C-alpha cells in the first residue's frame, strides 16, 4: 500500500504516523509545502511573544519520522493530482504514485481585498516563515497594526508588543473575540489589554493600507491614519482547496468528505481544516487530529466515523485567563452570570442543559463546563452549576 499525505501540518503528520503504525509494510510519504520539520502551529503565538524558542516548536525530527516508517519530503508542494492514474505531481515535476492519498492542506489566512494589501510589510499570519519575518521587523521596534481583534489577532498584538512594538488593534465589532465572548467578558478583556499598553480601536472600518515601497500607515473610514511598519491581517481563514478543485474533487467551502473522511474519489481522503464534513469546516487543532485518526482507520480498512463536538477556545496570552465553550449568547437560551471583581462567568442554558459558557479571570472550571456542554447531562440547579463542580457535587 502506497499512501501519500499532502500537507505536514498537525493533521497530515498525525495521519501519516498512524497509517505507518497500523500498516507496517506501507510506503508512507508525507509531502509538505513548508521547508521546516513538522511543528506546533498553535505554539507560534508563544514563539512570537518570545515565550518559547523556535527549536521547541518542532514536534517530530527526521529521525522520529523515519523510525516511525514515514518518509518526510519538506519543501515539496504537490502541484496536481491525476485521480484516474492515482498519481500526484510535485512542484518540481516529480511523480508520486499512490494507492491512497490524504489531503491535509489546511487553511490560509484571508487577505482583505483592500488597496495596499499586497505591500511588503503586510502579513496574513499562518506559518513559521511569516512568524520569523514578523520577529525580524519587530526587532527594529516602531508601530504595528493588527487588523482583526479575534483570538489570533489579540495573540498577535500581545506578541508584537512583547517584542517591543507599539501595537494598535483595529476591530470591526464593538468588543474583541466576539465569536467566543459576550460583550461583558470582551469589555473586561479589552480593558485589561489596554492597561498592558495595547491600543484598541473598536468598532472601526479599515479602508486602505498606505505606502509606496512598503507599508507606512493604515487608513480608517473616519479619515484617521495609524502609522505602521508592520500590518498583520487576522480576519479569518479559508480552506486550501485549490489542489482538490483543480483535480476535479467535490469542493464546497472545504473539500467535501464523508464521516470516514473519504472524498468524492474513493482513493482520496481529506482531513483537518481543508475538509468539509456534513457541510461544516473546522478551525481548531483538536478536531483536525481526530479526523487524522479516523482517516488512518479508514485506510486500514476499519469502520470509523468522525462526529463534531462543541468547540472551545482559550486565549494563549500570559497573564490573562479567558475560556469559552459551546454556543456564546444564543438568543433562545437563558443566561446565568456570576461576577466577583475581575472574575466573570456566564453560562447559557436551554432548560436543564448547559449549551455555552464564558469564563474570564478564573478558568479552573473550564473542563467541568466543557464536559457538561458536550454530554448534554441535565442539571437541576443552575445556581449550583454556576458556582462550579465542587458545589454541584455537594448539592447532589
Ligand atoms: C498562530 C496560530 C495560533 C493558533 N492557536 C490555536 C489554538 O490555540 N487552538 C487551536 O485549536 N487552534 C489554533 N490554531 C489553529 C490550528 O493551528 C489549526 O487548527 C491546525 O493547524 C490545523 O491543522 P491542519 O493540519 O488541518 O492544517 P495546517 O496546520 O494549516 O497545515 C496544513 C499544511 O499543509 C501545507 N500545504 C498546503 N498546500 C499544500 C500542497 N499543495 N502540498 C503540500 N503541502 C501543502 C501547508 O503549507 C501547511 O503546512 C492556531 C493557528 C495559528 C496560525
XYZ file of C-alpha atoms and ligand atoms in Angstrom:
449
model
C 0.000 0.000 0.000
C 1.448 3.375 -1.042
C -0.014 6.253 0.958
C 0.699 9.877 0.105
C -0.212 12.510 2.695
C -0.281 16.044 1.305
C 0.439 18.711 3.936
C 2.640 18.282 7.011
C 0.583 20.318 9.474
C -0.727 18.664 12.647
C -3.435 16.687 10.802
C -1.214 15.379 7.991
C 1.652 14.466 10.305
C -0.641 12.641 12.741
C -2.316 10.735 9.915
C 0.985 9.682 8.314
C 2.261 8.380 11.653
C -0.945 6.483 12.407
C -1.094 4.886 8.939
C 2.535 3.767 9.261
C 1.745 2.370 12.718
C -1.314 0.438 11.552
C 0.120 -0.844 8.252
C 3.766 -1.713 8.915
C 4.507 -2.681 5.293
C 3.048 0.507 3.812
C 5.143 3.124 1.990
C 4.039 6.355 3.639
C 5.182 9.650 2.124
C 4.438 12.947 3.910
C 4.841 15.822 1.438
C 4.807 19.303 2.974
C 4.974 22.660 1.232
C 6.866 24.239 4.121
C 10.636 23.795 4.462
C 10.521 23.231 8.229
C 10.229 19.995 10.160
C 6.641 19.374 11.339
C 5.971 21.924 14.105
C 3.306 23.011 16.563
C 1.395 25.742 14.729
C -0.686 26.525 17.813
C 2.504 27.450 19.695
C 3.515 30.055 17.077
C 1.794 32.669 19.288
C 4.093 31.778 22.180
C 7.109 31.842 19.871
C 6.101 35.277 18.595
C 5.786 36.525 22.181
C 9.253 35.129 22.996
C 7.835 32.606 25.482
C 9.265 29.570 23.649
C 12.293 29.102 21.383
C 11.935 28.078 17.740
C 13.520 24.662 18.395
C 10.796 23.919 20.947
C 8.157 24.161 18.212
C 9.381 21.063 16.364
C 7.070 18.114 17.035
C 8.931 15.430 15.046
C 12.505 15.213 13.844
C 13.516 13.470 10.621
C 14.848 10.598 12.724
C 11.497 10.282 14.587
C 9.580 10.171 11.314
C 11.943 7.699 9.707
C 11.865 5.423 12.737
C 8.071 5.504 12.614
C 8.060 4.496 8.932
C 7.229 7.879 7.399
C 9.246 9.380 4.551
C 9.111 13.142 5.035
C 9.510 15.374 1.983
C 9.772 19.015 3.118
C 9.517 21.974 0.689
C 7.632 19.607 -1.614
C 4.297 21.203 -2.551
C 2.014 18.920 -4.530
C 1.067 20.805 -7.685
C -1.502 18.464 -9.209
C -3.310 15.162 -8.791
C -4.310 12.775 -11.554
C -7.177 10.894 -9.947
C -7.610 8.283 -12.668
C -3.888 7.415 -12.693
C -3.670 7.708 -8.856
C -0.605 9.901 -9.127
C 0.486 13.260 -7.756
C 2.964 15.633 -9.356
C 5.181 17.811 -7.163
C 6.096 21.435 -7.816
C 9.420 20.145 -9.193
C 7.660 17.838 -11.656
C 8.309 14.611 -9.771
C 5.547 11.981 -9.988
C 4.412 10.158 -6.837
C 2.097 7.155 -7.344
C -0.315 6.263 -4.549
C -2.963 3.762 -3.584
C -4.458 6.215 -1.086
C -3.901 9.964 -0.941
C -4.796 12.062 2.112
C -5.251 15.783 1.563
C -4.314 17.728 4.713
C -3.614 21.091 3.113
C -5.081 23.161 5.970
C -6.117 26.792 5.594
C -4.553 30.102 4.676
C -5.201 33.448 6.312
C -7.594 35.630 4.415
C -6.054 38.769 2.896
C -8.651 41.574 2.973
C -9.084 42.959 -0.560
C -8.036 46.481 0.465
C -5.911 48.882 -1.563
C -2.313 48.298 -0.436
C -2.996 44.815 0.962
C -0.112 43.396 -1.110
C 2.503 45.887 0.098
C 5.645 44.448 1.685
C 5.165 44.523 5.459
C 1.551 43.291 5.283
C 1.315 39.728 6.584
C -1.706 37.425 6.781
C -0.233 35.271 9.559
C -0.301 31.473 9.370
C 3.115 29.826 9.336
C 6.599 29.700 10.803
C 8.288 31.610 7.972
C 5.847 34.517 8.442
C 6.400 34.443 12.207
C 10.148 34.767 11.659
C 9.502 37.647 9.278
C 7.357 39.394 11.906
C 10.023 38.892 14.590
C 12.594 40.376 12.187
C 10.546 43.559 11.723
C 9.692 43.740 15.439
C 13.406 43.749 16.299
C 13.632 47.290 14.966
C 10.587 48.387 17.027
C 8.139 51.044 15.827
C 4.391 50.912 15.300
C 2.428 47.831 14.224
C -1.234 47.446 13.345
C -3.199 44.231 13.732
C -6.401 44.139 11.694
C -8.841 41.866 13.494
C -9.431 41.587 17.235
C -10.328 37.904 17.295
C -8.424 35.308 19.280
C -5.498 35.131 16.890
C -5.395 38.915 16.363
C -5.055 39.514 20.099
C -2.333 36.882 20.435
C -0.514 38.601 17.575
C -0.868 42.014 19.194
C 0.392 40.858 22.583
C 3.279 39.011 20.926
C 4.403 42.026 18.904
C 4.092 44.260 21.985
C 6.260 41.805 23.927
C 8.836 42.180 21.129
C 8.872 45.946 21.689
C 6.432 47.264 19.086
C 3.738 49.836 19.759
C 0.620 47.940 18.722
C -2.825 49.110 17.629
C -5.633 46.599 17.109
C -8.390 47.534 14.668
C -11.590 45.566 15.076
C -14.859 45.853 13.188
C -17.033 44.859 16.178
C -17.503 46.757 19.478
C -15.657 44.181 21.623
C -12.819 41.724 20.965
C -13.245 37.975 20.341
C -16.966 38.422 19.716
C -17.242 34.863 18.400
C -16.048 33.469 21.718
C -17.010 36.163 24.249
C -20.145 38.088 25.135
C -19.962 41.873 25.419
C -19.196 41.976 29.171
C -16.341 39.458 29.061
C -14.997 41.120 25.903
C -15.024 44.508 27.603
C -13.176 43.172 30.654
C -10.561 41.714 28.314
C -10.258 44.929 26.291
C -9.687 46.939 29.488
C -7.015 44.518 30.618
C -5.190 44.657 27.275
C -5.342 48.465 27.247
C -3.849 48.503 30.750
C -0.969 46.430 29.312
C -0.250 49.124 26.729
C -2.169 47.970 23.657
C -4.344 50.433 21.742
C -7.697 49.001 20.666
C -9.959 50.828 18.200
C -13.458 49.277 18.066
C -15.683 49.319 16.116
C -13.769 50.717 13.150
C -13.596 50.096 9.437
C -10.235 49.884 7.670
C -10.344 51.246 4.127
C -6.749 51.150 2.863
C -3.163 50.324 3.632
C -0.831 53.090 2.529
C 2.799 53.191 1.489
C 4.988 53.160 -1.608
C 7.744 50.553 -1.433
C 6.444 49.205 1.903
C 3.629 49.808 4.360
C 3.601 53.181 6.167
C 0.101 53.600 7.596
C -3.432 52.259 7.763
C -6.348 54.494 6.783
C -9.654 54.229 8.647
C -13.064 55.179 7.267
C -13.140 58.061 9.778
C -10.134 59.539 7.947
C -7.746 58.733 10.796
C -4.298 57.398 9.775
C -2.469 54.956 12.012
C 1.281 54.675 11.348
C 2.556 51.119 10.846
C 5.846 49.428 9.911
C 4.070 46.100 10.034
C 0.418 45.212 9.390
C -0.843 41.772 10.369
C -4.177 40.706 8.932
C -6.057 38.414 11.217
C -9.544 38.357 9.766
C -10.203 34.673 9.315
C -9.026 31.731 7.260
C -10.028 29.978 4.041
C -9.523 26.231 3.498
C -6.783 25.404 0.953
C -8.894 23.709 -1.710
C -7.141 24.731 -4.953
C -5.396 21.389 -5.495
C -8.599 19.415 -4.828
C -10.719 21.668 -7.025
C -8.251 21.554 -9.920
C -8.124 17.757 -9.759
C -11.924 17.504 -10.007
C -12.848 16.562 -6.418
C -16.116 17.891 -4.967
C -15.381 21.141 -3.150
C -17.751 23.374 -1.194
C -16.273 25.697 1.399
C -13.800 22.863 2.034
C -13.011 19.553 0.313
C -16.214 17.560 0.708
C -15.658 14.401 2.775
C -17.916 11.847 4.472
C -17.656 10.793 8.125
C -14.925 8.272 7.213
C -13.019 11.255 5.662
C -13.425 9.904 2.097
C -13.775 12.490 -0.645
C -15.742 12.129 -3.883
C -12.856 9.959 -5.182
C -12.707 6.582 -3.377
C -8.880 6.671 -3.206
C -8.567 10.203 -1.799
C -9.339 11.358 1.745
C -9.398 14.857 3.214
C -8.759 15.838 6.846
C -8.216 18.891 9.028
C -9.005 22.488 8.156
C -9.179 21.809 4.392
C -12.005 19.286 4.802
C -15.745 19.846 4.937
C -17.771 17.159 6.702
C -21.547 17.380 6.841
C -21.404 20.938 5.487
C -19.039 22.036 8.247
C -15.357 23.016 8.256
C -13.238 23.163 11.413
C -10.801 25.782 12.712
C -9.151 24.120 15.684
C -6.409 21.575 16.110
C -8.268 19.025 18.288
C -10.889 18.047 15.673
C -8.171 18.099 12.966
C -6.254 15.448 14.928
C -9.431 13.423 15.464
C -10.055 13.420 11.731
C -6.469 12.268 11.159
C -7.114 9.239 13.387
C -10.359 8.451 11.549
C -8.649 8.663 8.139
C -5.898 6.286 9.281
C -8.544 3.815 10.467
C -10.396 4.108 7.145
C -7.181 3.439 5.207
C -6.518 0.422 7.420
C -9.946 -0.918 6.438
C -11.670 -0.276 9.761
C -15.117 1.289 10.109
C -14.786 4.704 11.747
C -16.700 7.972 11.603
C -15.901 11.472 12.783
C -18.595 13.317 14.743
C -18.294 17.033 15.530
C -18.257 18.140 19.165
C -18.860 21.521 20.774
C -15.892 23.827 20.161
C -13.975 25.503 22.938
C -11.217 28.094 22.822
C -8.754 29.671 25.227
C -6.683 32.811 24.725
C -2.968 31.974 24.948
C -1.784 35.261 26.422
C 0.255 35.137 29.619
C -1.427 36.997 32.470
C -4.951 36.580 31.088
C -7.374 33.746 31.698
C -10.130 33.575 29.124
C -12.052 30.492 28.013
C -15.227 29.902 26.095
C -17.073 26.761 25.058
C -20.216 25.814 23.164
C -22.663 28.468 21.996
C -22.000 32.045 23.046
C -25.017 34.254 23.782
C -27.576 32.256 21.723
C -30.812 34.242 21.543
C -33.016 31.304 22.603
C -31.105 30.444 25.796
C -31.224 31.909 29.307
C -28.059 33.298 30.882
C -26.824 32.967 34.462
C -23.989 35.309 35.421
C -21.575 35.214 38.338
C -19.268 38.149 38.857
C -16.748 38.827 41.603
C -14.260 41.629 40.983
C -12.200 40.725 37.930
C -13.660 37.242 37.765
C -16.626 36.730 35.447
C -18.593 33.650 34.497
C -21.648 33.463 32.235
C -23.493 30.254 31.436
C -26.231 29.795 28.832
C -28.983 27.243 29.464
C -31.694 25.647 27.402
C -33.924 24.173 30.045
C -31.719 21.972 32.238
C -28.931 21.701 29.686
C -25.843 23.875 29.581
C -25.218 24.935 25.971
C -22.461 27.546 26.330
C -20.094 29.158 28.832
C -17.676 32.059 29.024
C -15.085 32.294 31.781
C -12.910 35.339 32.401
C -10.319 35.747 35.153
C -10.696 32.220 36.550
C -10.735 29.344 34.070
C -10.162 26.486 36.518
C -13.660 25.098 35.851
C -13.295 25.098 32.039
C -13.041 21.295 31.826
C -16.136 20.854 34.007
C -18.247 23.148 31.825
C -16.842 21.651 28.629
C -17.940 18.193 29.809
C -21.407 19.432 30.784
C -21.850 21.041 27.360
C -20.533 18.005 25.461
C -22.508 15.422 27.454
C -25.797 17.338 27.466
C -26.290 15.986 31.000
C -29.311 17.668 32.682
C -28.536 19.865 35.696
C -31.272 20.602 38.209
C -29.749 23.706 39.809
C -28.275 26.338 37.526
C -27.131 28.344 40.548
C -25.100 25.409 41.889
C -23.604 24.769 38.463
C -22.566 28.423 38.250
C -20.544 28.014 41.433
C -18.591 25.102 39.946
C -18.088 21.376 40.083
C -17.494 21.057 43.836
C -20.712 22.889 44.596
C -22.763 20.838 42.216
C -21.450 17.614 43.781
C -22.045 18.860 47.331
C -25.590 19.831 46.463
C -26.348 16.446 44.871
C -0.752 31.497 15.384
C -1.808 30.434 15.466
C -2.333 30.084 16.700
C -3.315 29.101 16.792
N -3.804 28.786 18.024
C -4.710 27.788 18.133
C -5.196 27.384 19.423
O -4.864 27.954 20.460
N -6.040 26.315 19.483
C -6.441 25.639 18.353
O -7.175 24.659 18.467
N -6.018 26.032 17.121
C -5.170 27.076 16.995
N -4.732 27.454 15.752
C -5.271 26.743 14.573
C -4.509 25.441 14.359
O -3.165 25.726 14.124
C -5.120 24.702 13.180
O -6.438 24.314 13.512
C -4.331 23.458 12.778
O -3.005 23.790 12.453
C -4.996 22.778 11.587
O -4.196 21.718 11.167
P -4.165 21.200 9.659
O -3.113 20.148 9.638
O -5.531 20.882 9.216
O -3.719 22.454 8.764
P -2.408 23.362 8.776
O -1.836 23.422 10.133
O -2.797 24.616 8.087
O -1.365 22.553 7.872
C -1.534 22.407 6.500
C -0.175 22.233 5.871
O -0.352 21.849 4.516
C 0.596 22.529 3.717
N 0.128 22.546 2.318
C -0.863 23.299 1.780
N -0.994 23.015 0.452
C -0.069 22.060 0.166
C 0.289 21.371 -1.023
N -0.335 21.577 -2.202
N 1.311 20.463 -0.957
C 1.950 20.214 0.215
N 1.646 20.857 1.384
C 0.647 21.756 1.353
C 0.680 23.905 4.360
O 1.879 24.560 3.999
C 0.656 23.527 5.845
O 1.952 23.269 6.315
C -3.776 28.459 15.618
C -3.264 28.821 14.364
C -2.289 29.802 14.282
C -1.756 30.198 12.928
